[in-house]
Structures are given as C-alpha cells and as structure tokens.
PDB file of N, CA and C in Angstrom:
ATOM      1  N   UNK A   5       0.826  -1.201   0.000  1.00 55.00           N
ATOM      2  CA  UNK A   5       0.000   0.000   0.000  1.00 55.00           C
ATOM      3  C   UNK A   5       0.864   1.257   0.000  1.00 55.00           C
ATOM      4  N   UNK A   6       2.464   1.468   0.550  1.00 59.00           N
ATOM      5  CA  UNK A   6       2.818   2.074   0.341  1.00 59.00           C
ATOM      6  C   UNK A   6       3.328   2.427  -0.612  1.00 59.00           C
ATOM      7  N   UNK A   7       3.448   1.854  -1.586  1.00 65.00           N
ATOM      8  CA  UNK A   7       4.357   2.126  -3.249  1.00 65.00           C
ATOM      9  C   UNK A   7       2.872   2.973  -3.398  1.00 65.00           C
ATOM     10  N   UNK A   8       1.415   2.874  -2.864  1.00 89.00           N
ATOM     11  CA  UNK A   8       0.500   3.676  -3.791  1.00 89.00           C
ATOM     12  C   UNK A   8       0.629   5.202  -3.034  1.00 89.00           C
ATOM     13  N   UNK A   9       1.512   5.749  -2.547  1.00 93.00           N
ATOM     14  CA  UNK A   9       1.581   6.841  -2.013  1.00 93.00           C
ATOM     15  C   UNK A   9       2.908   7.564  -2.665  1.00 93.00           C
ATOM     16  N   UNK A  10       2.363   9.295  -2.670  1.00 94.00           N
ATOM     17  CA  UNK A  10       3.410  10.059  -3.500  1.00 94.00           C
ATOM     18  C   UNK A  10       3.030  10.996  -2.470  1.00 94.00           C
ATOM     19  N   UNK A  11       4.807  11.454  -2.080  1.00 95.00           N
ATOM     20  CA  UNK A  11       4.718  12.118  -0.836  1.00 95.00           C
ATOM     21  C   UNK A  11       5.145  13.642  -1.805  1.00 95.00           C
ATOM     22  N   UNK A  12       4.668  14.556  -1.983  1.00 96.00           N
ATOM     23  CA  UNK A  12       4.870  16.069  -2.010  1.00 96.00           C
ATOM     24  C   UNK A  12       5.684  16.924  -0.920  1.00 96.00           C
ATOM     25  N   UNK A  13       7.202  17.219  -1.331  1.00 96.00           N
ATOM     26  CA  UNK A  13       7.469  17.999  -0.256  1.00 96.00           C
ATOM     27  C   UNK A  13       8.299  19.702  -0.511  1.00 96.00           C
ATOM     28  N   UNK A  14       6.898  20.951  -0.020  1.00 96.00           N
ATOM     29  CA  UNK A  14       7.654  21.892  -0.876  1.00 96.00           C
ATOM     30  C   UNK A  14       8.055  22.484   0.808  1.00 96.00           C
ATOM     31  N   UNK A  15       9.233  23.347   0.010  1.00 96.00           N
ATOM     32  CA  UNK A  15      10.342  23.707   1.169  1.00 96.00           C
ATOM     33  C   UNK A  15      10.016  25.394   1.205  1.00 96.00           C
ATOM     34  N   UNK A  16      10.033  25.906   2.095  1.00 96.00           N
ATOM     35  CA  UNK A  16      10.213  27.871   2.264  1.00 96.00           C
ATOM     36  C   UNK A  16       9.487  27.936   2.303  1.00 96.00           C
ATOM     37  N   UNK A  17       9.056  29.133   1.635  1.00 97.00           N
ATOM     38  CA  UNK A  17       7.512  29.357   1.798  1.00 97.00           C
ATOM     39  C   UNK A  17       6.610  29.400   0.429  1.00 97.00           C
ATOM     40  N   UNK A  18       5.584  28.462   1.116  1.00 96.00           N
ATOM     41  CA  UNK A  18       4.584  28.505  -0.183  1.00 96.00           C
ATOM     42  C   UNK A  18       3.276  29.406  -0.162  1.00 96.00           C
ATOM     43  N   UNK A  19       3.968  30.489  -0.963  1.00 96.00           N
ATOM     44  CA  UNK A  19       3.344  31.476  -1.473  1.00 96.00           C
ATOM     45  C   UNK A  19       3.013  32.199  -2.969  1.00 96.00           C
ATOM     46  N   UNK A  20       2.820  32.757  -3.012  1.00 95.00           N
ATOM     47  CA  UNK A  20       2.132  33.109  -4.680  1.00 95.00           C
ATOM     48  C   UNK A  20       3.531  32.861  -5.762  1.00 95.00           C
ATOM     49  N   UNK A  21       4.383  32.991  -4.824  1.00 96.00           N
ATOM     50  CA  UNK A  21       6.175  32.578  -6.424  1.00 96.00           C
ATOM     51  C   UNK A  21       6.128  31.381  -5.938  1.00 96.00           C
ATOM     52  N   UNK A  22       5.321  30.587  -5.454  1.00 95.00           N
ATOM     53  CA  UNK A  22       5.953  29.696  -5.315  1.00 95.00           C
ATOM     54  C   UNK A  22       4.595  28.412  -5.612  1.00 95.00           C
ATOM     55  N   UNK A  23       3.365  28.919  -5.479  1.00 95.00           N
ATOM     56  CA  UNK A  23       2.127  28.101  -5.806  1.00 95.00           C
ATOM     57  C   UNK A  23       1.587  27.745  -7.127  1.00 95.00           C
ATOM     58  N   UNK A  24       2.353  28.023  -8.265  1.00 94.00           N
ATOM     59  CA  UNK A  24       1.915  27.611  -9.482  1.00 94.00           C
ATOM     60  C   UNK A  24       2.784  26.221  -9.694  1.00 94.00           C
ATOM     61  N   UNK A  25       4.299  26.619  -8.808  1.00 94.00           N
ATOM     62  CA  UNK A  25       4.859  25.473  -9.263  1.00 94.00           C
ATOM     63  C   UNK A  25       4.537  24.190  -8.257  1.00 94.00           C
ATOM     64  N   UNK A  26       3.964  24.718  -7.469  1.00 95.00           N
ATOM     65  CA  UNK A  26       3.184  23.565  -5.815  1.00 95.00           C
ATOM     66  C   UNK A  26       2.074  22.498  -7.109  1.00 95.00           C
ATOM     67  N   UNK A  27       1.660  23.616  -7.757  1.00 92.00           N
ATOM     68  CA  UNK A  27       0.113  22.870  -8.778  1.00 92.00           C
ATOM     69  C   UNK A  27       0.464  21.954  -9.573  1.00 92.00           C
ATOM     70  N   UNK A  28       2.009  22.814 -10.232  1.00 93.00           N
ATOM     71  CA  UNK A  28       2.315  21.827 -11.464  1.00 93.00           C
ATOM     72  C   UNK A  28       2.602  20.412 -10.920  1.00 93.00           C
ATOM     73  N   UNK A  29       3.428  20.422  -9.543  1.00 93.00           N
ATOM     74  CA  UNK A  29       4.025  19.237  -8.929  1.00 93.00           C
ATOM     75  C   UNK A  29       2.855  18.100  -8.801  1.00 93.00           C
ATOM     76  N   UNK A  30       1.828  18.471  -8.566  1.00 93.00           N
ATOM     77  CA  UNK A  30       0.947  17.839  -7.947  1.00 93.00           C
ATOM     78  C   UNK A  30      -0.010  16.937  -9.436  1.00 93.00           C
ATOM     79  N   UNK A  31      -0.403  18.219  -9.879  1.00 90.00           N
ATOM     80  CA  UNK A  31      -0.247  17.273 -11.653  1.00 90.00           C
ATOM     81  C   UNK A  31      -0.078  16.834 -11.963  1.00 90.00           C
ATOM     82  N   UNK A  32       1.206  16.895 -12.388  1.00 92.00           N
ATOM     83  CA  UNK A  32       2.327  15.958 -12.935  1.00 92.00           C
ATOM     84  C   UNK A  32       1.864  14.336 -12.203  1.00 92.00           C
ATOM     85  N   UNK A  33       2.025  14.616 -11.333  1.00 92.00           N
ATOM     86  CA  UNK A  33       1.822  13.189 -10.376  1.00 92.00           C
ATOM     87  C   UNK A  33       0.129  12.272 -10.318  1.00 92.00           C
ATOM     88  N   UNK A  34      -0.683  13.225 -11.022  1.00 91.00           N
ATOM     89  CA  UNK A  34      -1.924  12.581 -10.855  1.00 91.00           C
ATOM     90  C   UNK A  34      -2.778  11.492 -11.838  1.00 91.00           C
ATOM     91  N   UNK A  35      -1.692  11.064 -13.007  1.00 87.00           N
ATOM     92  CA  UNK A  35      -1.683  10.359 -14.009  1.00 87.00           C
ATOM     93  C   UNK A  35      -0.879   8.566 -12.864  1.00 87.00           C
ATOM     94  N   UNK A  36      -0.079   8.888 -12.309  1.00 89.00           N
ATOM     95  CA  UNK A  36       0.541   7.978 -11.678  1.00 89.00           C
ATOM     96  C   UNK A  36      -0.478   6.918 -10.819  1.00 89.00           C
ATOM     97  N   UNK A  37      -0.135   5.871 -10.471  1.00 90.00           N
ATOM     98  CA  UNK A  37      -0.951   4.823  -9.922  1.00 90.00           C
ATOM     99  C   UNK A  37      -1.274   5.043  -8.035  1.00 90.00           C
ATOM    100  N   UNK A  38      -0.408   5.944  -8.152  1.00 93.00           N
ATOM    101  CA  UNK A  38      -0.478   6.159  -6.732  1.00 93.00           C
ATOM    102  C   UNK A  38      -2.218   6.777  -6.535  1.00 93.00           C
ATOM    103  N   UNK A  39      -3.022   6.519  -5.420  1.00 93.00           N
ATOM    104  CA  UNK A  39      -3.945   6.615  -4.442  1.00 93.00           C
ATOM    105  C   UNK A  39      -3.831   7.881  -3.796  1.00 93.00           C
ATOM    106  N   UNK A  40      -2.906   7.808  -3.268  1.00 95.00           N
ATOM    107  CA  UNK A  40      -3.038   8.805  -1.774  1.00 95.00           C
ATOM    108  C   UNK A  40      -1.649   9.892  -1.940  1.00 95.00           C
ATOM    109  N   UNK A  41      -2.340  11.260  -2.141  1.00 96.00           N
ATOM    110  CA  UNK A  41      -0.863  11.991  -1.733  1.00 96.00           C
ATOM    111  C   UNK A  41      -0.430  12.841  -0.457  1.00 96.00           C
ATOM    112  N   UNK A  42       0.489  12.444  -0.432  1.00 97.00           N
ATOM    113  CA  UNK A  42       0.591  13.119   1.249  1.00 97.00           C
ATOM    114  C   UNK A  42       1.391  14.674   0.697  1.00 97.00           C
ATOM    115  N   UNK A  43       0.868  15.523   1.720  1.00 97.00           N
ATOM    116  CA  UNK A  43       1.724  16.597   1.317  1.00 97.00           C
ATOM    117  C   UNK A  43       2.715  16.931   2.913  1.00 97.00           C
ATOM    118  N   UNK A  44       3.751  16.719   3.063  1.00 98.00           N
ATOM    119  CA  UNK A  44       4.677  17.133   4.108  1.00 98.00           C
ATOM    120  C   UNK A  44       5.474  18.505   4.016  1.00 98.00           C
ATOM    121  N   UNK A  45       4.590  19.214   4.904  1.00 98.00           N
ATOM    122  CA  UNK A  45       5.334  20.550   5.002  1.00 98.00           C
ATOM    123  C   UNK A  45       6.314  20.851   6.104  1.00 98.00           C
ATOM    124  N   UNK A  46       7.209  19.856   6.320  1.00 97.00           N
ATOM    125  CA  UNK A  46       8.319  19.863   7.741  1.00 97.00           C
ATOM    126  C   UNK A  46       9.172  21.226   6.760  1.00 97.00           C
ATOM    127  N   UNK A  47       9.401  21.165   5.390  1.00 97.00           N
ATOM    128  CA  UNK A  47      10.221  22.371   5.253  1.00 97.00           C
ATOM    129  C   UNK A  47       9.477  23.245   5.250  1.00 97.00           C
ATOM    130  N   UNK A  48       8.549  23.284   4.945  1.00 97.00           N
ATOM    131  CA  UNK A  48       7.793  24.541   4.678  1.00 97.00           C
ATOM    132  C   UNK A  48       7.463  25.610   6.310  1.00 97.00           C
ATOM    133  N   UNK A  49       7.866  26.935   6.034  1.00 96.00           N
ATOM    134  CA  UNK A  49       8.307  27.831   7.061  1.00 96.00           C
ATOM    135  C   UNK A  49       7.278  28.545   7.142  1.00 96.00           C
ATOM    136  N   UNK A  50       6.102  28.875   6.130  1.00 97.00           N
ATOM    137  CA  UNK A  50       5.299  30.109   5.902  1.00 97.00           C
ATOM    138  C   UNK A  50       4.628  30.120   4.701  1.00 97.00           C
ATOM    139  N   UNK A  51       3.498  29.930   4.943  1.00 97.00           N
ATOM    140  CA  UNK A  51       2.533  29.744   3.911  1.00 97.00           C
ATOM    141  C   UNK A  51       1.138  30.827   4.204  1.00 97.00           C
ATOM    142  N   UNK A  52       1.062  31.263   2.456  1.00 96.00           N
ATOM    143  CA  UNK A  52      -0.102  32.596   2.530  1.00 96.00           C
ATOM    144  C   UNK A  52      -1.333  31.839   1.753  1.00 96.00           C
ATOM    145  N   UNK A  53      -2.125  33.061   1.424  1.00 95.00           N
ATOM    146  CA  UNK A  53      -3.572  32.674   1.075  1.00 95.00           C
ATOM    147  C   UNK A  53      -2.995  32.217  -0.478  1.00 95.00           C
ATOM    148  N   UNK A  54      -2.264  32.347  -1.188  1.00 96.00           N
ATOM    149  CA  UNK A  54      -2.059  31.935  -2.523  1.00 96.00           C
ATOM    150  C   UNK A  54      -1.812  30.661  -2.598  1.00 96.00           C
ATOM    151  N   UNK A  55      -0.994  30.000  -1.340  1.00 96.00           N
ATOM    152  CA  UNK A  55      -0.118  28.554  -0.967  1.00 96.00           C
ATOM    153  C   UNK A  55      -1.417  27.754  -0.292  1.00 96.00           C
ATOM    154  N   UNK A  56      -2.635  28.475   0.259  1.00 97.00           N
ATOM    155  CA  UNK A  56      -3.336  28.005   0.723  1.00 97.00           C
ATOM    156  C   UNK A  56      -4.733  27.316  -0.474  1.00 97.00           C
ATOM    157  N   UNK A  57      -4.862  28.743  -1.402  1.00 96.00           N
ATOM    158  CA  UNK A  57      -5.381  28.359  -2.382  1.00 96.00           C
ATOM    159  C   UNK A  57      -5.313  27.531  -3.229  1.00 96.00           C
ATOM    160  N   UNK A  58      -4.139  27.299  -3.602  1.00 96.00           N
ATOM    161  CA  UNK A  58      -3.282  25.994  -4.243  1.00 96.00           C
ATOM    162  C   UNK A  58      -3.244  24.689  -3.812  1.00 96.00           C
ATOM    163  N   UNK A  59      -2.871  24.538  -2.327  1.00 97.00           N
ATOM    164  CA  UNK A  59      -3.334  23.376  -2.211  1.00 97.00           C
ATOM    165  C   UNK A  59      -4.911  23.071  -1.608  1.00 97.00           C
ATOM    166  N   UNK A  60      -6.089  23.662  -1.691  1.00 96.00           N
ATOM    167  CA  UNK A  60      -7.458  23.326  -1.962  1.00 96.00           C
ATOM    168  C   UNK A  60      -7.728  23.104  -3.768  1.00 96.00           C
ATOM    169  N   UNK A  61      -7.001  23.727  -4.469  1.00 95.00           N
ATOM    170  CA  UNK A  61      -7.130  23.697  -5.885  1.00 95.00           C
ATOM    171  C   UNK A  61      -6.677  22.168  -6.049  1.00 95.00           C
ATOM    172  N   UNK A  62      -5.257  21.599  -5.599  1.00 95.00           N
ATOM    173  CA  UNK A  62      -4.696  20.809  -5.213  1.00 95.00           C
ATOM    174  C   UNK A  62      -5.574  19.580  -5.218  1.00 95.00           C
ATOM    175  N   UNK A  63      -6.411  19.894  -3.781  1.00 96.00           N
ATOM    176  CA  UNK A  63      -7.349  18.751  -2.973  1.00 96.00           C
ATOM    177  C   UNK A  63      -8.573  18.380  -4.003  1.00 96.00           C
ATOM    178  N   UNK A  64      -9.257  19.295  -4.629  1.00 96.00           N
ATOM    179  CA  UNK A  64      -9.979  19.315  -5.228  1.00 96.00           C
ATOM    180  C   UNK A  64      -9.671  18.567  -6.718  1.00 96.00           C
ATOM    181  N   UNK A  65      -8.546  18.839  -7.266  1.00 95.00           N
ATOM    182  CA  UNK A  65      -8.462  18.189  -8.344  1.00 95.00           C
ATOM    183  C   UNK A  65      -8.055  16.238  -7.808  1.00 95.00           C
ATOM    184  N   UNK A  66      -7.230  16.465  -6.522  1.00 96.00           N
ATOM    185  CA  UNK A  66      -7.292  15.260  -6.828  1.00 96.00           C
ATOM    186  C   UNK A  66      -8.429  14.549  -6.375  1.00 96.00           C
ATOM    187  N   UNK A  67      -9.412  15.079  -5.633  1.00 96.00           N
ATOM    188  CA  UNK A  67     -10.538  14.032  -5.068  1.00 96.00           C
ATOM    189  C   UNK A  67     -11.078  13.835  -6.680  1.00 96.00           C
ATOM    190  N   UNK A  68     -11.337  14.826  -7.893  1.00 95.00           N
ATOM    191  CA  UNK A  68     -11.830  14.656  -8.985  1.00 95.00           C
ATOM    192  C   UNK A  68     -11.145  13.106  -9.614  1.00 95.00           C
ATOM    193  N   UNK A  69     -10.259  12.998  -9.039  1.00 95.00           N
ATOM    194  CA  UNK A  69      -9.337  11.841  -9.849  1.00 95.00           C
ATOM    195  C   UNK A  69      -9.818  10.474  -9.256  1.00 95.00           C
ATOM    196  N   UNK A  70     -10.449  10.804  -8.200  1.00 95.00           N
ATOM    197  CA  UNK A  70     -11.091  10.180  -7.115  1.00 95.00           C
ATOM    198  C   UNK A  70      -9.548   9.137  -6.302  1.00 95.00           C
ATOM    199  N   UNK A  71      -8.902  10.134  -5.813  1.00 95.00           N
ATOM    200  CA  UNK A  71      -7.982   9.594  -4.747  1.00 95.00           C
ATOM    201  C   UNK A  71      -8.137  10.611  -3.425  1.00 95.00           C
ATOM    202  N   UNK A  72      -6.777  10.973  -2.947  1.00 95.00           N
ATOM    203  CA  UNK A  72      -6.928  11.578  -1.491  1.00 95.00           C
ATOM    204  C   UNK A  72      -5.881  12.391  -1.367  1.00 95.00           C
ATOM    205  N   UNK A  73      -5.843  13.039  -1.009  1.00 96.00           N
ATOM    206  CA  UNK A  73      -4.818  14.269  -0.512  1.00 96.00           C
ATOM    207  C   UNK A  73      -4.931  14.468   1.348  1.00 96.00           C
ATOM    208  N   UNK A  74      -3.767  13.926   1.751  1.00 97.00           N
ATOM    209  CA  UNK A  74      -3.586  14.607   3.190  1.00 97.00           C
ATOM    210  C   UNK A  74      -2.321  15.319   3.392  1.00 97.00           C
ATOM    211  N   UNK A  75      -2.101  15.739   4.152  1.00 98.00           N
ATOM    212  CA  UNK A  75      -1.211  16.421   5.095  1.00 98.00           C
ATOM    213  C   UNK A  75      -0.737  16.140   6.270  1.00 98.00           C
ATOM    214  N   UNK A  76       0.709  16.580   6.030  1.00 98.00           N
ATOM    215  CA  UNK A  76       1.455  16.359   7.598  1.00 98.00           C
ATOM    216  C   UNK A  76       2.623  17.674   8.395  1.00 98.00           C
ATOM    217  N   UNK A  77       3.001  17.465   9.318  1.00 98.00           N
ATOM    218  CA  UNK A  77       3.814  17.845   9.652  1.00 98.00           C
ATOM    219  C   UNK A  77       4.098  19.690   9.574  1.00 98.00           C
ATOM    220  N   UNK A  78       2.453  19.926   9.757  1.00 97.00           N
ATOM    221  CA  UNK A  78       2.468  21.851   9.641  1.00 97.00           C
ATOM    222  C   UNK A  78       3.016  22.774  10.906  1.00 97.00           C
ATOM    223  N   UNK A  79       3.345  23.693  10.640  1.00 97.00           N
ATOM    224  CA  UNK A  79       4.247  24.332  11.856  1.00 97.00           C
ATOM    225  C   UNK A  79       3.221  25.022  12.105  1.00 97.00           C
ATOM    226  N   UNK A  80       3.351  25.813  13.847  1.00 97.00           N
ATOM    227  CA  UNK A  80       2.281  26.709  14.141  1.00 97.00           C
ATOM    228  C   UNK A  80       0.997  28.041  13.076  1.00 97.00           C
ATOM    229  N   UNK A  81       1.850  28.174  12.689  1.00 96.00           N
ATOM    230  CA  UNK A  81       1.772  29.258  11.498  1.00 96.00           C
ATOM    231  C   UNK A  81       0.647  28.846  10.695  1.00 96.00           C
ATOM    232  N   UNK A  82       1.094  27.567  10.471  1.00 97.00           N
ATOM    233  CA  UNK A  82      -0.292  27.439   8.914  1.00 97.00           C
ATOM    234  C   UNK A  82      -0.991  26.412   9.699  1.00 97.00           C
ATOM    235  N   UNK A  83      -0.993  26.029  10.905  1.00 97.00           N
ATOM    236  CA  UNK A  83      -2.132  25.311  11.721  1.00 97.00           C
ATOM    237  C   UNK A  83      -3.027  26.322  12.042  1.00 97.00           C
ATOM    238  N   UNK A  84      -2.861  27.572  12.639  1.00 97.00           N
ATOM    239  CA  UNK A  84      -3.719  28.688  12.604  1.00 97.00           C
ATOM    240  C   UNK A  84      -4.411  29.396  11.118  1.00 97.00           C
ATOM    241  N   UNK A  85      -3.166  29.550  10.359  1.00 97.00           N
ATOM    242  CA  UNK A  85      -4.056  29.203   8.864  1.00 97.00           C
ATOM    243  C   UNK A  85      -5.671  28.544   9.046  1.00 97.00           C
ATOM    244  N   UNK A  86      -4.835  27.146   8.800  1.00 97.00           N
ATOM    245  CA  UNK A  86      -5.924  25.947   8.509  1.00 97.00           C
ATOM    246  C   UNK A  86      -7.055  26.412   9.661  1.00 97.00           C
ATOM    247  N   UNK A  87      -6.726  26.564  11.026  1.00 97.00           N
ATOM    248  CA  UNK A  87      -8.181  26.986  11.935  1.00 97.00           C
ATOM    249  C   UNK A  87      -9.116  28.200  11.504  1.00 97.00           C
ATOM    250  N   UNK A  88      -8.778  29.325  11.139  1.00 97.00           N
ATOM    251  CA  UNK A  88      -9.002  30.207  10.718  1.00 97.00           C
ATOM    252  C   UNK A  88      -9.885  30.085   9.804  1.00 97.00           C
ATOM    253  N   UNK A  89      -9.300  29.589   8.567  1.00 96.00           N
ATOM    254  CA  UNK A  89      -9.909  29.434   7.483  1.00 96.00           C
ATOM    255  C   UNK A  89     -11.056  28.314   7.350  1.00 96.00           C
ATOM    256  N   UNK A  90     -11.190  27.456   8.899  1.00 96.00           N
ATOM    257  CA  UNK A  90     -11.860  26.184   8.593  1.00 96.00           C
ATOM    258  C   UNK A  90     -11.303  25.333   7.468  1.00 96.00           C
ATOM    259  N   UNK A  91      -9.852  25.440   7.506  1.00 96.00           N
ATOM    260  CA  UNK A  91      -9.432  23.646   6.213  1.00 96.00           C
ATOM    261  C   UNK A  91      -9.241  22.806   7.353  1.00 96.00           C
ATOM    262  N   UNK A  92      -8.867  22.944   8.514  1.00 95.00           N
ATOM    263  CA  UNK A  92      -8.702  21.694   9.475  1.00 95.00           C
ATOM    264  C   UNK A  92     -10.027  20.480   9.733  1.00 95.00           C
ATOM    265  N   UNK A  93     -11.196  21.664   9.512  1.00 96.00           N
ATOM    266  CA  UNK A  93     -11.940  20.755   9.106  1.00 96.00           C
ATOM    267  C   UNK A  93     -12.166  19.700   7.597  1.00 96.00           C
ATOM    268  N   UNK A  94     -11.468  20.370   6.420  1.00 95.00           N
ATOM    269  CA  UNK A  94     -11.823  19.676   5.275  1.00 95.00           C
ATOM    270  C   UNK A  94     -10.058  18.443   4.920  1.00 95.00           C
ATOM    271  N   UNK A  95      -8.884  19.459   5.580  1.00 96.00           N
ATOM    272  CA  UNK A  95      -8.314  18.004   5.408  1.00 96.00           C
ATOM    273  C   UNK A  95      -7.627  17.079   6.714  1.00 96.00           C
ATOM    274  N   UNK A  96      -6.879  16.177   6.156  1.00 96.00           N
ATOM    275  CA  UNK A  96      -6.605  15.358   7.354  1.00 96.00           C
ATOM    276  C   UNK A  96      -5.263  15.475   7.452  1.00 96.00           C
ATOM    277  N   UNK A  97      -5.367  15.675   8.701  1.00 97.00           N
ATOM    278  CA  UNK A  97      -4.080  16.321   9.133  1.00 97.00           C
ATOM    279  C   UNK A  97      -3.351  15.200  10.066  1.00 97.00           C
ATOM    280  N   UNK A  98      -2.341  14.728   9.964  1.00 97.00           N
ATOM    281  CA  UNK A  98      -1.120  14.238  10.726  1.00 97.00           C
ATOM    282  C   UNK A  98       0.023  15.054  10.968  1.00 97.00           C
ATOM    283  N   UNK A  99       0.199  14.808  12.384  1.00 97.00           N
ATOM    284  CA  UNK A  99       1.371  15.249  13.381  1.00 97.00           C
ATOM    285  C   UNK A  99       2.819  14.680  12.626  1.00 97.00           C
ATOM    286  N   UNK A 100       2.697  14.360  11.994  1.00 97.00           N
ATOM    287  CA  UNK A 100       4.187  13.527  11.007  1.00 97.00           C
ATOM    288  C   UNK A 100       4.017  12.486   9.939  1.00 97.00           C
ATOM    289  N   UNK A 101       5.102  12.101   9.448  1.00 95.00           N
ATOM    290  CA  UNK A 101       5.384  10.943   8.440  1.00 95.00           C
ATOM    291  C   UNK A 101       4.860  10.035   9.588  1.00 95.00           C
ATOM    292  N   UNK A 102       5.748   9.926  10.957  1.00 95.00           N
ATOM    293  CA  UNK A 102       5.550   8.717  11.398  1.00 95.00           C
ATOM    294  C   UNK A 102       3.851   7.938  11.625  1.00 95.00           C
ATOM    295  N   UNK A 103       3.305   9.031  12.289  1.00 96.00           N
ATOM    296  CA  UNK A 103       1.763   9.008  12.516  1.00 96.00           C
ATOM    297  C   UNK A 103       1.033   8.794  10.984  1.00 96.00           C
ATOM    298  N   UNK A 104       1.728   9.155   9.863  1.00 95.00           N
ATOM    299  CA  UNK A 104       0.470   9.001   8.521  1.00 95.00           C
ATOM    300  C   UNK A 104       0.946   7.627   8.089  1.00 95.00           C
ATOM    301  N   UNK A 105       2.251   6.877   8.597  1.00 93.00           N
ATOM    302  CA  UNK A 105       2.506   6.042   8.558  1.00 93.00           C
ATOM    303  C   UNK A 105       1.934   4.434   9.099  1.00 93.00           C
ATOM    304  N   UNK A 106       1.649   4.960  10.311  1.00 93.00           N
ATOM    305  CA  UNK A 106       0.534   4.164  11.649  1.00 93.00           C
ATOM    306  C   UNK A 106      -0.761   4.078  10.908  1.00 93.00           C
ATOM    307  N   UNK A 107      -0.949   5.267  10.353  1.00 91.00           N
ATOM    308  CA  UNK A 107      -2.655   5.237  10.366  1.00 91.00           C
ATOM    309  C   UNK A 107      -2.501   4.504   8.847  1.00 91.00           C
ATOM    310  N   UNK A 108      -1.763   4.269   7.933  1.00 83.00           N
ATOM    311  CA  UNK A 108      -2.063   3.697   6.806  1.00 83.00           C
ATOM    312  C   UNK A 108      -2.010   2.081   6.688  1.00 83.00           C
ATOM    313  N   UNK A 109      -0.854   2.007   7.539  1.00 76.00           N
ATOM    314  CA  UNK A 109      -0.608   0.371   8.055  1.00 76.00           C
ATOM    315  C   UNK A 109      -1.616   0.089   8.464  1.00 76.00           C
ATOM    316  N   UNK A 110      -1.968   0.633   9.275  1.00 79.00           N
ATOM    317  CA  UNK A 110      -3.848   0.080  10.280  1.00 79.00           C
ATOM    318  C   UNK A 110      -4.916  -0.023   9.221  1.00 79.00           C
ATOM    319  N   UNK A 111      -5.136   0.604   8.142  1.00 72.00           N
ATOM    320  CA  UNK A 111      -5.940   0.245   7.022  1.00 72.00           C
ATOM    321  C   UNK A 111      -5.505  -0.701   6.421  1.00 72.00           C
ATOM    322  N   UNK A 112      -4.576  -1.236   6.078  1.00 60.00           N
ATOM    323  CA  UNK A 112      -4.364  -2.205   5.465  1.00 60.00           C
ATOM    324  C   UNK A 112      -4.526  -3.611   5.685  1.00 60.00           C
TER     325      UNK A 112
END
C-alpha cells in the first residue's frame, strides 16, 4: 500500500512565487498509480492565502481523480491558517510521516 503513495514535499515558503509550481508538482503526479498523496510541510516555514489556495485547488483536483490528498507535519503558522480558514476541518491532518505512517498500516 505504500508504493501507492506520492509524498509532495515543498520547502520555504509557499506562497504566490511559489504556488503555481506547488500545482504543477501535484499534476504531474496525478496520471501515476499512486492513491493517496501526502503533502509534508516539515520544510515549509510560511505559507499565505495563494499557498493556501493551491493546495485546496490541489485537494480538489485530486478528489476529482477520485484519490486523497492529506497532510502532515504543519508548523504553528499554517495550523492557525488551517483553523481560521476552517481547512482543518476539510483536510486530514497528521502530526508527522511517522503518525500518517501508523494510520495507513492500520488500514491495510
């Protein structure tokens, strides 16, 4: 089950120079056999409404593909984001690789 996972990992900050190429990445990858993409933001330092927009543009195209998009590993910053904006409610969020790791093994 894990070969069906493509882990996304953008670094600095994802913001408007930096969210077209967040889209293309994610694209690119949605022809692939993989299921589930995780997006890990351990590099990521600072993320705005453009980085935020992108990955709902993101989520949205891939549920169209009918797979899954989660998330891990967000720093204070864009956890208040995500509350704010209500995405904590729309995606699923893990505390790390290790934890999205647990919870995928347990489905299997």
């Amino acid at each position: 089950m894990i070969d069906r996972v493509k882990v996304i990992q953008p670094k600095g900050n994802l913001d408007a120079s930096k969210s077209p190429e967040f889209r293309d990445e994610i694209s690119s990858l949605l022809e692939s056999d993989a299921k589930i993409f995780l997006v890990d933001f351990k590099d990521v330092s600072f993320m705005d409404s453009s980085g935020l927009g992108a990955l709902v543009l993101a989520f949205k195209t891939v549920r169209a593909y009918e797979k899954k998009l989660v998330v891990c590993s967000i720093n204070e910053q864009v956890r208040i984001l995500f509350e704010l904006t209500g995405m904590d409610k729309v995606f699923e969020v893990f505390n790390n690789r290790e934890e999205f790791d647990k919870s995928l093994l347990s489905r299997a």
